[in-house]
PDB file of C-alpha atoms in Angstrom:
ATOM      1  CA  MET M   7      -0.018  -0.017   0.027  1.00  0.00           C
ATOM      2  CA  SER M   8       1.291   3.465  -0.826  1.00  0.00           C
ATOM      3  CA  PRO M   9       1.570   6.085   1.928  1.00  0.00           C
ATOM      4  CA  TYR M  10      -1.091   8.224   0.083  1.00  0.00           C
ATOM      5  CA  ALA M  11      -3.522   5.289   0.086  1.00  0.00           C
ATOM      6  CA  ALA M  12      -2.833   4.730   3.772  1.00  0.00           C
ATOM      7  CA  GLU M  13      -3.562   8.412   4.602  1.00  0.00           C
ATOM      8  CA  PHE M  14      -6.791   8.124   2.580  1.00  0.00           C
ATOM      9  CA  ILE M  15      -7.887   4.928   4.416  1.00  0.00           C
ATOM     10  CA  GLY M  16      -6.735   6.176   7.834  1.00  0.00           C
ATOM     11  CA  THR M  17      -8.535   9.482   7.546  1.00  0.00           C
ATOM     12  CA  MET M  18     -11.596   7.666   6.292  1.00  0.00           C
ATOM     13  CA  ILE M  19     -11.635   5.428   9.382  1.00  0.00           C
ATOM     14  CA  LEU M  20     -11.102   8.475  11.547  1.00  0.00           C
ATOM     15  CA  ILE M  21     -14.190  10.234  10.165  1.00  0.00           C
ATOM     16  CA  VAL M  22     -16.409   7.106  10.072  1.00  0.00           C
ATOM     17  CA  LEU M  23     -15.800   6.597  13.789  1.00  0.00           C
ATOM     18  CA  GLY M  24     -15.526  10.255  14.793  1.00  0.00           C
ATOM     19  CA  SER M  25     -18.373  11.712  12.809  1.00  0.00           C
ATOM     20  CA  GLY M  26     -20.210   8.504  13.466  1.00  0.00           C
ATOM     21  CA  VAL M  27     -20.231   9.124  17.258  1.00  0.00           C
ATOM     22  CA  CYS M  28     -21.428  12.678  16.550  1.00  0.00           C
ATOM     23  CA  ALA M  29     -24.285  11.300  14.489  1.00  0.00           C
ATOM     24  CA  GLY M  30     -25.149   8.690  17.117  1.00  0.00           C
ATOM     25  CA  VAL M  31     -25.336  11.259  19.891  1.00  0.00           C
ATOM     26  CA  SER M  32     -27.024  14.008  17.802  1.00  0.00           C
ATOM     27  CA  LEU M  33     -29.558  12.344  15.538  1.00  0.00           C
ATOM     28  CA  LYS M  34     -32.958  11.353  16.818  1.00  0.00           C
ATOM     29  CA  LYS M  35     -34.072   7.729  17.225  1.00  0.00           C
ATOM     30  CA  SER M  36     -30.475   6.598  17.659  1.00  0.00           C
ATOM     31  CA  PHE M  37     -29.943   4.514  20.800  1.00  0.00           C
ATOM     32  CA  ALA M  38     -26.989   6.829  21.608  1.00  0.00           C
ATOM     33  CA  HIS M  39     -29.130  10.032  21.222  1.00  0.00           C
ATOM     34  CA  ALA M  40     -28.336  12.741  23.770  1.00  0.00           C
ATOM     35  CA  SER M  41     -25.614  10.677  25.556  1.00  0.00           C
ATOM     36  CA  GLY M  42     -23.399  13.752  25.811  1.00  0.00           C
ATOM     37  CA  TRP M  43     -20.125  15.441  25.341  1.00  0.00           C
ATOM     38  CA  ILE M  44     -18.061  12.854  27.143  1.00  0.00           C
ATOM     39  CA  VAL M  45     -19.274  10.140  24.759  1.00  0.00           C
ATOM     40  CA  ILE M  46     -18.299  12.350  21.795  1.00  0.00           C
ATOM     41  CA  GLY M  47     -14.885  13.014  23.315  1.00  0.00           C
ATOM     42  CA  MET M  48     -14.233   9.352  23.993  1.00  0.00           C
ATOM     43  CA  GLY M  49     -15.513   8.418  20.491  1.00  0.00           C
ATOM     44  CA  TRP M  50     -13.115  10.826  18.769  1.00  0.00           C
ATOM     45  CA  GLY M  51     -10.184   9.684  20.865  1.00  0.00           C
ATOM     46  CA  LEU M  52     -10.853   6.065  20.057  1.00  0.00           C
ATOM     47  CA  ALA M  53     -11.377   6.995  16.383  1.00  0.00           C
ATOM     48  CA  VAL M  54      -7.820   8.529  16.302  1.00  0.00           C
ATOM     49  CA  ALA M  55      -6.316   5.521  18.042  1.00  0.00           C
ATOM     50  CA  ILE M  56      -7.903   2.981  15.714  1.00  0.00           C
ATOM     51  CA  ALA M  57      -6.965   4.981  12.583  1.00  0.00           C
ATOM     52  CA  VAL M  58      -3.358   5.226  13.745  1.00  0.00           C
ATOM     53  CA  TYR M  59      -3.302   1.458  14.468  1.00  0.00           C
ATOM     54  CA  ALA M  60      -4.616   0.880  10.960  1.00  0.00           C
ATOM     55  CA  VAL M  61      -2.063   2.834   8.895  1.00  0.00           C
ATOM     56  CA  GLY M  62       0.693   4.006  11.216  1.00  0.00           C
ATOM     57  CA  GLN M  63       3.242   1.495   9.912  1.00  0.00           C
ATOM     58  CA  VAL M  64       2.557   2.538   6.284  1.00  0.00           C
ATOM     59  CA  SER M  65       2.328   6.372   6.265  1.00  0.00           C
ATOM     60  CA  GLY M  66       3.115   7.457   9.813  1.00  0.00           C
ATOM     61  CA  ALA M  67      -0.636   8.104  10.261  1.00  0.00           C
ATOM     62  CA  HIS M  68      -0.541  11.919   9.967  1.00  0.00           C
ATOM     63  CA  LEU M  69      -4.258  11.979   9.140  1.00  0.00           C
ATOM     64  CA  ASN M  70      -4.179  15.726   9.620  1.00  0.00           C
ATOM     65  CA  PRO M  71      -2.668  18.455   7.440  1.00  0.00           C
ATOM     66  CA  ALA M  72      -1.607  20.323  10.571  1.00  0.00           C
ATOM     67  CA  VAL M  73       0.572  17.354  11.539  1.00  0.00           C
ATOM     68  CA  THR M  74       1.948  16.995   8.045  1.00  0.00           C
ATOM     69  CA  LEU M  75       2.939  20.713   7.914  1.00  0.00           C
ATOM     70  CA  ALA M  76       4.430  20.624  11.381  1.00  0.00           C
ATOM     71  CA  LEU M  77       6.718  17.716  10.414  1.00  0.00           C
ATOM     72  CA  ALA M  78       7.611  19.410   7.131  1.00  0.00           C
ATOM     73  CA  PHE M  79       8.608  22.632   8.843  1.00  0.00           C
ATOM     74  CA  GLN M  80      10.788  20.657  11.235  1.00  0.00           C
ATOM     75  CA  GLY M  81      12.574  19.101   8.217  1.00  0.00           C
ATOM     76  CA  VAL M  82      11.661  15.516   9.097  1.00  0.00           C
ATOM     77  CA  PHE M  83       9.036  15.126   6.327  1.00  0.00           C
ATOM     78  CA  PRO M  84       9.730  15.924   2.636  1.00  0.00           C
ATOM     79  CA  TRP M  85       7.902  19.044   1.345  1.00  0.00           C
ATOM     80  CA  GLN M  86       7.261  17.335  -2.029  1.00  0.00           C
ATOM     81  CA  ASP M  87       5.042  14.810  -0.277  1.00  0.00           C
ATOM     82  CA  VAL M  88       2.977  17.416   1.581  1.00  0.00           C
ATOM     83  CA  PRO M  89       0.384  18.162  -1.213  1.00  0.00           C
ATOM     84  CA  GLY M  90      -0.279  14.400  -1.835  1.00  0.00           C
ATOM     85  CA  TYR M  91      -0.713  13.686   1.923  1.00  0.00           C
ATOM     86  CA  ILE M  92      -3.082  16.600   2.361  1.00  0.00           C
ATOM     87  CA  MET M  93      -5.142  15.634  -0.737  1.00  0.00           C
ATOM     88  CA  ALA M  94      -5.354  12.056   0.484  1.00  0.00           C
ATOM     89  CA  GLN M  95      -6.506  13.279   3.958  1.00  0.00           C
ATOM     90  CA  VAL M  96      -9.208  15.528   2.532  1.00  0.00           C
ATOM     91  CA  LEU M  97     -10.511  12.803   0.170  1.00  0.00           C
ATOM     92  CA  GLY M  98     -10.414  10.246   2.911  1.00  0.00           C
ATOM     93  CA  ALA M  99     -12.414  12.532   5.205  1.00  0.00           C
ATOM     94  CA  MET M 100     -15.001  13.013   2.431  1.00  0.00           C
ATOM     95  CA  ALA M 101     -15.262   9.251   1.931  1.00  0.00           C
ATOM     96  CA  GLY M 102     -15.711   8.714   5.670  1.00  0.00           C
ATOM     97  CA  ALA M 103     -18.504  11.390   5.803  1.00  0.00           C
ATOM     98  CA  VAL M 104     -20.302   9.693   2.888  1.00  0.00           C
ATOM     99  CA  ILE M 105     -20.281   6.375   4.824  1.00  0.00           C
ATOM    100  CA  VAL M 106     -21.775   8.159   7.906  1.00  0.00           C
ATOM    101  CA  VAL M 107     -24.496   9.656   5.790  1.00  0.00           C
ATOM    102  CA  LEU M 108     -25.469   6.241   4.443  1.00  0.00           C
ATOM    103  CA  HIS M 109     -25.165   4.487   7.833  1.00  0.00           C
ATOM    104  CA  TYR M 110     -27.573   6.832   9.474  1.00  0.00           C
ATOM    105  CA  TRP M 111     -29.789   7.467   6.496  1.00  0.00           C
ATOM    106  CA  PRO M 112     -33.240   7.201   8.022  1.00  0.00           C
ATOM    107  CA  HIS M 113     -32.226   9.300  11.053  1.00  0.00           C
ATOM    108  CA  TRP M 114     -31.566  12.490   9.030  1.00  0.00           C
ATOM    109  CA  LYS M 115     -35.233  12.796   8.260  1.00  0.00           C
ATOM    110  CA  GLU M 116     -36.224  12.271  11.832  1.00  0.00           C
ATOM    111  CA  THR M 117     -34.006  15.093  13.030  1.00  0.00           C
ATOM    112  CA  GLU M 118     -35.476  18.526  12.351  1.00  0.00           C
ATOM    113  CA  ASP M 119     -32.736  20.895  13.522  1.00  0.00           C
ATOM    114  CA  THR M 120     -30.411  21.822  10.606  1.00  0.00           C
ATOM    115  CA  ALA M 121     -27.520  22.923  12.896  1.00  0.00           C
ATOM    116  CA  THR M 122     -27.592  19.567  14.626  1.00  0.00           C
ATOM    117  CA  LYS M 123     -27.162  17.847  11.256  1.00  0.00           C
ATOM    118  CA  LEU M 124     -24.320  20.095  10.270  1.00  0.00           C
ATOM    119  CA  GLY M 125     -22.624  19.382  13.605  1.00  0.00           C
ATOM    120  CA  VAL M 126     -22.256  15.747  12.572  1.00  0.00           C
ATOM    121  CA  PHE M 127     -19.962  16.856   9.760  1.00  0.00           C
ATOM    122  CA  ALA M 128     -18.301  20.089  10.758  1.00  0.00           C
ATOM    123  CA  THR M 129     -17.430  22.161  13.788  1.00  0.00           C
ATOM    124  CA  GLY M 130     -18.893  25.464  14.773  1.00  0.00           C
ATOM    125  CA  PRO M 131     -18.417  28.049  17.535  1.00  0.00           C
ATOM    126  CA  ALA M 132     -20.246  27.917  20.885  1.00  0.00           C
ATOM    127  CA  MET M 133     -19.960  31.730  20.743  1.00  0.00           C
ATOM    128  CA  ASP M 134     -19.595  33.499  17.405  1.00  0.00           C
ATOM    129  CA  HIS M 135     -16.334  35.460  17.958  1.00  0.00           C
ATOM    130  CA  PRO M 136     -13.752  35.173  15.113  1.00  0.00           C
ATOM    131  CA  PHE M 137     -10.768  36.133  17.220  1.00  0.00           C
ATOM    132  CA  ALA M 138     -11.593  33.849  20.054  1.00  0.00           C
ATOM    133  CA  ASN M 139     -12.566  31.012  17.701  1.00  0.00           C
ATOM    134  CA  VAL M 140      -9.321  31.179  15.721  1.00  0.00           C
ATOM    135  CA  LEU M 141      -7.251  31.486  18.923  1.00  0.00           C
ATOM    136  CA  SER M 142      -9.087  28.454  20.328  1.00  0.00           C
ATOM    137  CA  GLU M 143      -8.267  26.316  17.333  1.00  0.00           C
ATOM    138  CA  MET M 144      -4.687  27.508  17.368  1.00  0.00           C
ATOM    139  CA  ILE M 145      -4.276  26.632  21.063  1.00  0.00           C
ATOM    140  CA  GLY M 146      -5.937  23.248  20.756  1.00  0.00           C
ATOM    141  CA  THR M 147      -3.791  22.209  17.711  1.00  0.00           C
ATOM    142  CA  PHE M 148      -0.611  23.693  19.237  1.00  0.00           C
ATOM    143  CA  ILE M 149      -1.159  21.516  22.315  1.00  0.00           C
ATOM    144  CA  PHE M 150      -1.998  18.519  20.124  1.00  0.00           C
ATOM    145  CA  VAL M 151       1.180  18.666  18.045  1.00  0.00           C
ATOM    146  CA  LEU M 152       3.424  19.605  20.935  1.00  0.00           C
ATOM    147  CA  ALA M 153       2.083  16.791  23.136  1.00  0.00           C
ATOM    148  CA  LEU M 154       2.101  14.384  20.132  1.00  0.00           C
ATOM    149  CA  GLN M 155       5.772  14.900  19.670  1.00  0.00           C
ATOM    150  CA  SER M 156       6.472  14.758  23.433  1.00  0.00           C
ATOM    151  CA  ILE M 157       4.634  11.405  23.553  1.00  0.00           C
ATOM    152  CA  GLY M 158       6.703  10.168  20.591  1.00  0.00           C
ATOM    153  CA  ALA M 159       9.885  10.822  22.589  1.00  0.00           C
ATOM    154  CA  ASN M 160       8.885   8.269  25.219  1.00  0.00           C
ATOM    155  CA  SER M 161       9.181   4.457  25.090  1.00  0.00           C
ATOM    156  CA  PHE M 162       5.952   2.438  25.373  1.00  0.00           C
ATOM    157  CA  THR M 163       5.034  -1.196  25.418  1.00  0.00           C
ATOM    158  CA  GLU M 164       4.796  -2.305  21.830  1.00  0.00           C
ATOM    159  CA  GLY M 165       1.494  -1.215  20.313  1.00  0.00           C
ATOM    160  CA  LEU M 166       0.518   1.176  23.112  1.00  0.00           C
ATOM    161  CA  HIS M 167       1.533   4.438  21.430  1.00  0.00           C
ATOM    162  CA  PRO M 168      -1.588   4.917  19.302  1.00  0.00           C
ATOM    163  CA  LEU M 169      -3.816   4.404  22.341  1.00  0.00           C
ATOM    164  CA  ILE M 170      -1.922   7.194  24.210  1.00  0.00           C
ATOM    165  CA  VAL M 171      -2.398   9.506  21.240  1.00  0.00           C
ATOM    166  CA  GLY M 172      -6.125   8.706  21.402  1.00  0.00           C
ATOM    167  CA  PHE M 173      -6.162   9.649  25.059  1.00  0.00           C
ATOM    168  CA  LEU M 174      -4.463  12.931  24.115  1.00  0.00           C
ATOM    169  CA  VAL M 175      -7.388  13.688  21.764  1.00  0.00           C
ATOM    170  CA  VAL M 176      -9.878  12.824  24.530  1.00  0.00           C
ATOM    171  CA  SER M 177      -8.063  15.208  26.898  1.00  0.00           C
ATOM    172  CA  ILE M 178      -8.107  18.057  24.357  1.00  0.00           C
ATOM    173  CA  GLY M 179     -11.802  17.457  23.599  1.00  0.00           C
ATOM    174  CA  LEU M 180     -12.801  17.474  27.276  1.00  0.00           C
ATOM    175  CA  SER M 181     -10.589  20.415  28.321  1.00  0.00           C
ATOM    176  CA  LEU M 182     -10.472  22.679  25.238  1.00  0.00           C
ATOM    177  CA  GLY M 183     -13.245  21.449  22.871  1.00  0.00           C
ATOM    178  CA  GLY M 184     -16.199  23.286  24.369  1.00  0.00           C
ATOM    179  CA  THR M 185     -15.454  26.562  22.510  1.00  0.00           C
ATOM    180  CA  THR M 186     -15.323  25.467  18.837  1.00  0.00           C
ATOM    181  CA  GLY M 187     -15.813  21.703  18.866  1.00  0.00           C
ATOM    182  CA  TYR M 188     -12.027  21.208  18.532  1.00  0.00           C
ATOM    183  CA  ALA M 189     -11.553  20.580  14.837  1.00  0.00           C
ATOM    184  CA  ILE M 190      -7.730  20.639  15.342  1.00  0.00           C
ATOM    185  CA  ASN M 191      -7.669  19.110  11.869  1.00  0.00           C
ATOM    186  CA  PRO M 192      -8.506  21.010   8.633  1.00  0.00           C
ATOM    187  CA  ALA M 193      -9.230  17.802   6.693  1.00  0.00           C
ATOM    188  CA  ARG M 194     -11.587  16.552   9.395  1.00  0.00           C
ATOM    189  CA  ASP M 195     -13.695  19.746   9.006  1.00  0.00           C
ATOM    190  CA  PHE M 196     -13.391  20.725   5.404  1.00  0.00           C
ATOM    191  CA  GLY M 197     -13.931  17.203   3.845  1.00  0.00           C
ATOM    192  CA  PRO M 198     -17.141  16.422   5.700  1.00  0.00           C
ATOM    193  CA  ARG M 199     -18.409  20.019   5.359  1.00  0.00           C
ATOM    194  CA  LEU M 200     -18.051  19.636   1.588  1.00  0.00           C
ATOM    195  CA  VAL M 201     -19.963  16.356   1.696  1.00  0.00           C
ATOM    196  CA  HIS M 202     -22.710  18.066   3.691  1.00  0.00           C
ATOM    197  CA  TYR M 203     -22.882  20.718   0.992  1.00  0.00           C
ATOM    198  CA  LEU M 204     -22.930  18.272  -1.947  1.00  0.00           C
ATOM    199  CA  LEU M 205     -25.139  15.429  -0.808  1.00  0.00           C
ATOM    200  CA  PRO M 206     -28.998  15.542  -0.743  1.00  0.00           C
ATOM    201  CA  ILE M 207     -29.220  15.014   3.013  1.00  0.00           C
ATOM    202  CA  PRO M 208     -32.934  15.157   4.033  1.00  0.00           C
ATOM    203  CA  GLY M 209     -33.780  18.522   5.706  1.00  0.00           C
ATOM    204  CA  LYS M 210     -30.200  19.871   5.747  1.00  0.00           C
ATOM    205  CA  GLY M 211     -29.522  23.573   5.999  1.00  0.00           C
ATOM    206  CA  ALA M 212     -26.611  25.737   5.019  1.00  0.00           C
ATOM    207  CA  SER M 213     -23.035  24.447   5.316  1.00  0.00           C
ATOM    208  CA  ASP M 214     -21.863  27.641   7.158  1.00  0.00           C
ATOM    209  CA  TRP M 215     -18.977  28.412   4.794  1.00  0.00           C
ATOM    210  CA  LYS M 216     -18.495  31.797   6.504  1.00  0.00           C
ATOM    211  CA  TYR M 217     -16.992  29.942   9.438  1.00  0.00           C
ATOM    212  CA  ALA M 218     -15.165  27.266   7.427  1.00  0.00           C
ATOM    213  CA  TRP M 219     -11.932  29.242   7.317  1.00  0.00           C
ATOM    214  CA  VAL M 220     -11.511  29.102  11.126  1.00  0.00           C
ATOM    215  CA  PRO M 221     -10.863  25.305  11.438  1.00  0.00           C
ATOM    216  CA  ILE M 222      -8.459  25.540   8.508  1.00  0.00           C
ATOM    217  CA  VAL M 223      -6.376  28.585   9.435  1.00  0.00           C
ATOM    218  CA  GLY M 224      -6.368  28.011  13.230  1.00  0.00           C
ATOM    219  CA  PRO M 225      -5.109  24.385  13.107  1.00  0.00           C
ATOM    220  CA  LEU M 226      -2.591  24.987  10.334  1.00  0.00           C
ATOM    221  CA  LEU M 227      -0.954  27.853  12.193  1.00  0.00           C
ATOM    222  CA  GLY M 228      -1.252  26.345  15.648  1.00  0.00           C
ATOM    223  CA  GLY M 229      -0.027  22.937  14.570  1.00  0.00           C
ATOM    224  CA  SER M 230       2.909  24.258  12.552  1.00  0.00           C
ATOM    225  CA  PHE M 231       3.996  26.475  15.443  1.00  0.00           C
ATOM    226  CA  GLY M 232       3.567  23.507  17.794  1.00  0.00           C
ATOM    227  CA  GLY M 233       6.125  21.521  15.788  1.00  0.00           C
ATOM    228  CA  LEU M 234       8.530  24.454  15.521  1.00  0.00           C
ATOM    229  CA  PHE M 235       8.133  25.221  19.272  1.00  0.00           C
ATOM    230  CA  TYR M 236       8.951  21.575  20.119  1.00  0.00           C
ATOM    231  CA  GLN M 237      12.035  21.788  17.969  1.00  0.00           C
ATOM    232  CA  ALA M 238      13.147  25.119  19.468  1.00  0.00           C
ATOM    233  CA  VAL M 239      12.434  24.311  23.161  1.00  0.00           C
ATOM    234  CA  PHE M 240      12.928  20.552  23.453  1.00  0.00           C
ATOM    235  CA  LYS M 241      15.652  20.157  20.768  1.00  0.00           C
ATOM    236  CA  GLY M 242      17.417  23.518  21.166  1.00  0.00           C
ATOM    237  CA  TYR M 243      17.038  24.688  17.614  1.00  0.00           C
ATOM    238  CA  ALA M 244      14.974  27.751  16.782  1.00  0.00           C
ATOM    239  CA  SER M 245      14.899  27.797  13.003  1.00  0.00           C
ATOM    240  CA  PRO M 246      14.027  30.924  10.972  1.00  0.00           C
ATOM    241  CA  ALA M 247      10.685  29.278  10.308  1.00  0.00           C
ATOM    242  CA  PHE M 248       9.937  29.490  14.078  1.00  0.00           C
ATOM    243  CA  TRP M 249      10.187  33.255  14.107  1.00  0.00           C
ATOM    244  CA  ILE M 250       8.404  33.653  10.738  1.00  0.00           C
ATOM    245  CA  MET M 251       5.528  31.497  11.910  1.00  0.00           C
ATOM    246  CA  LEU M 252       5.282  33.382  15.213  1.00  0.00           C
ATOM    247  CA  GLY M 253       5.082  36.632  13.272  1.00  0.00           C
ATOM    248  CA  ILE M 254       2.362  35.260  10.987  1.00  0.00           C
ATOM    249  CA  ILE M 255       0.373  34.133  14.012  1.00  0.00           C
ATOM    250  CA  VAL M 256       0.649  37.556  15.646  1.00  0.00           C
ATOM    251  CA  ILE M 257      -0.523  39.291  12.436  1.00  0.00           C
ATOM    252  CA  VAL M 258      -3.434  36.843  11.905  1.00  0.00           C
ATOM    253  CA  LEU M 259      -4.558  37.344  15.546  1.00  0.00           C
ATOM    254  CA  LEU M 260      -4.370  41.143  15.257  1.00  0.00           C
ATOM    255  CA  VAL M 261      -6.368  41.052  12.027  1.00  0.00           C
ATOM    256  CA  THR M 262      -9.009  38.728  13.432  1.00  0.00           C
ATOM    257  CA  PHE M 263      -9.177  40.815  16.666  1.00  0.00           C
ATOM    258  CA  ARG M 264      -9.905  43.947  14.608  1.00  0.00           C
ATOM    259  CA  PHE M 265     -12.402  42.029  12.423  1.00  0.00           C
ATOM    260  CA  SER M 266     -14.140  40.653  15.578  1.00  0.00           C
ATOM    261  CA  ARG M 267     -14.704  44.237  16.851  1.00  0.00           C
ATOM    262  CA  THR M 268     -16.060  45.263  13.515  1.00  0.00           C
ATOM    263  CA  TYR M 269     -18.163  42.126  13.207  1.00  0.00           C
ATOM    264  CA  LYS M 270     -19.625  42.558  16.696  1.00  0.00           C
ATOM    265  CA  SER M 271     -20.447  46.233  15.980  1.00  0.00           C
ATOM    266  CA  SER M 272     -22.259  45.335  12.735  1.00  0.00           C
ATOM    267  CA  ILE M 273     -24.306  42.655  14.486  1.00  0.00           C
ATOM    268  CA  THR M 274     -25.176  45.089  17.264  1.00  0.00           C
ATOM    269  CA  ASN M 275     -26.279  47.776  14.729  1.00  0.00           C
ATOM    270  CA  LYS M 276     -28.487  45.277  12.931  1.00  0.00           C
ATOM    271  CA  LEU M 277     -30.186  44.248  16.150  1.00  0.00           C
ATOM    272  CA  THR M 278     -30.874  47.822  17.126  1.00  0.00           C
ATOM    273  CA  VAL M 279     -32.259  48.888  13.705  1.00  0.00           C
TER     274      VAL M 279
END
């Protein structure tokens, strides 16, 4: 199996099990309906662990463009392989979302709320605040990549490493996921969101493309900086990319902070008209 095929299959498994638990908890007439955030957090953590077990020996199981970019910026993953990995991850996420749609087919019609249906596929903010939303995704993915590499520096009983990574995802979900739904993975959000947009899911609403940039920009910047931070602090080498990425993050946060103030003012003015 090629590494690209492995990334496709691994990301597909990730979404089948991850979006699958969201569907089970969210959609009506499912036995898991309304079982709560902890079930979703555990489901996503186990989804990551199983996906890593499935393809880790073939591709390294990035399953996430933020991880792929972080490793490329560190110089331990070839840049020429980055586009292929990211494409495979996005397509795998789309394939996984299609499987979830089919698996829960009769439940979509039974669930009236359009936002609930979208939440099976894509993340969204608990509070609509662009600056805070981007910052949240940056922090979550920064912690994910930093901790992921720290875990990799330890020795575990053979076969235990993917399970520890799964627990990391559970921890991030329970501790940091309540703000934006912790995408921490652009492919995990964009691929299924695109499937939601394209497929004739009964009673679906809009795919909320105005928010879709947040779970792409936040994780890519946060994850890339997480890898560079690990290299600088734990390995003692602060590359030029570290400072460049830090500068980009500061600029993005300043721009989104200014946009958030303008956005909030426009919303307030509409409400008072």
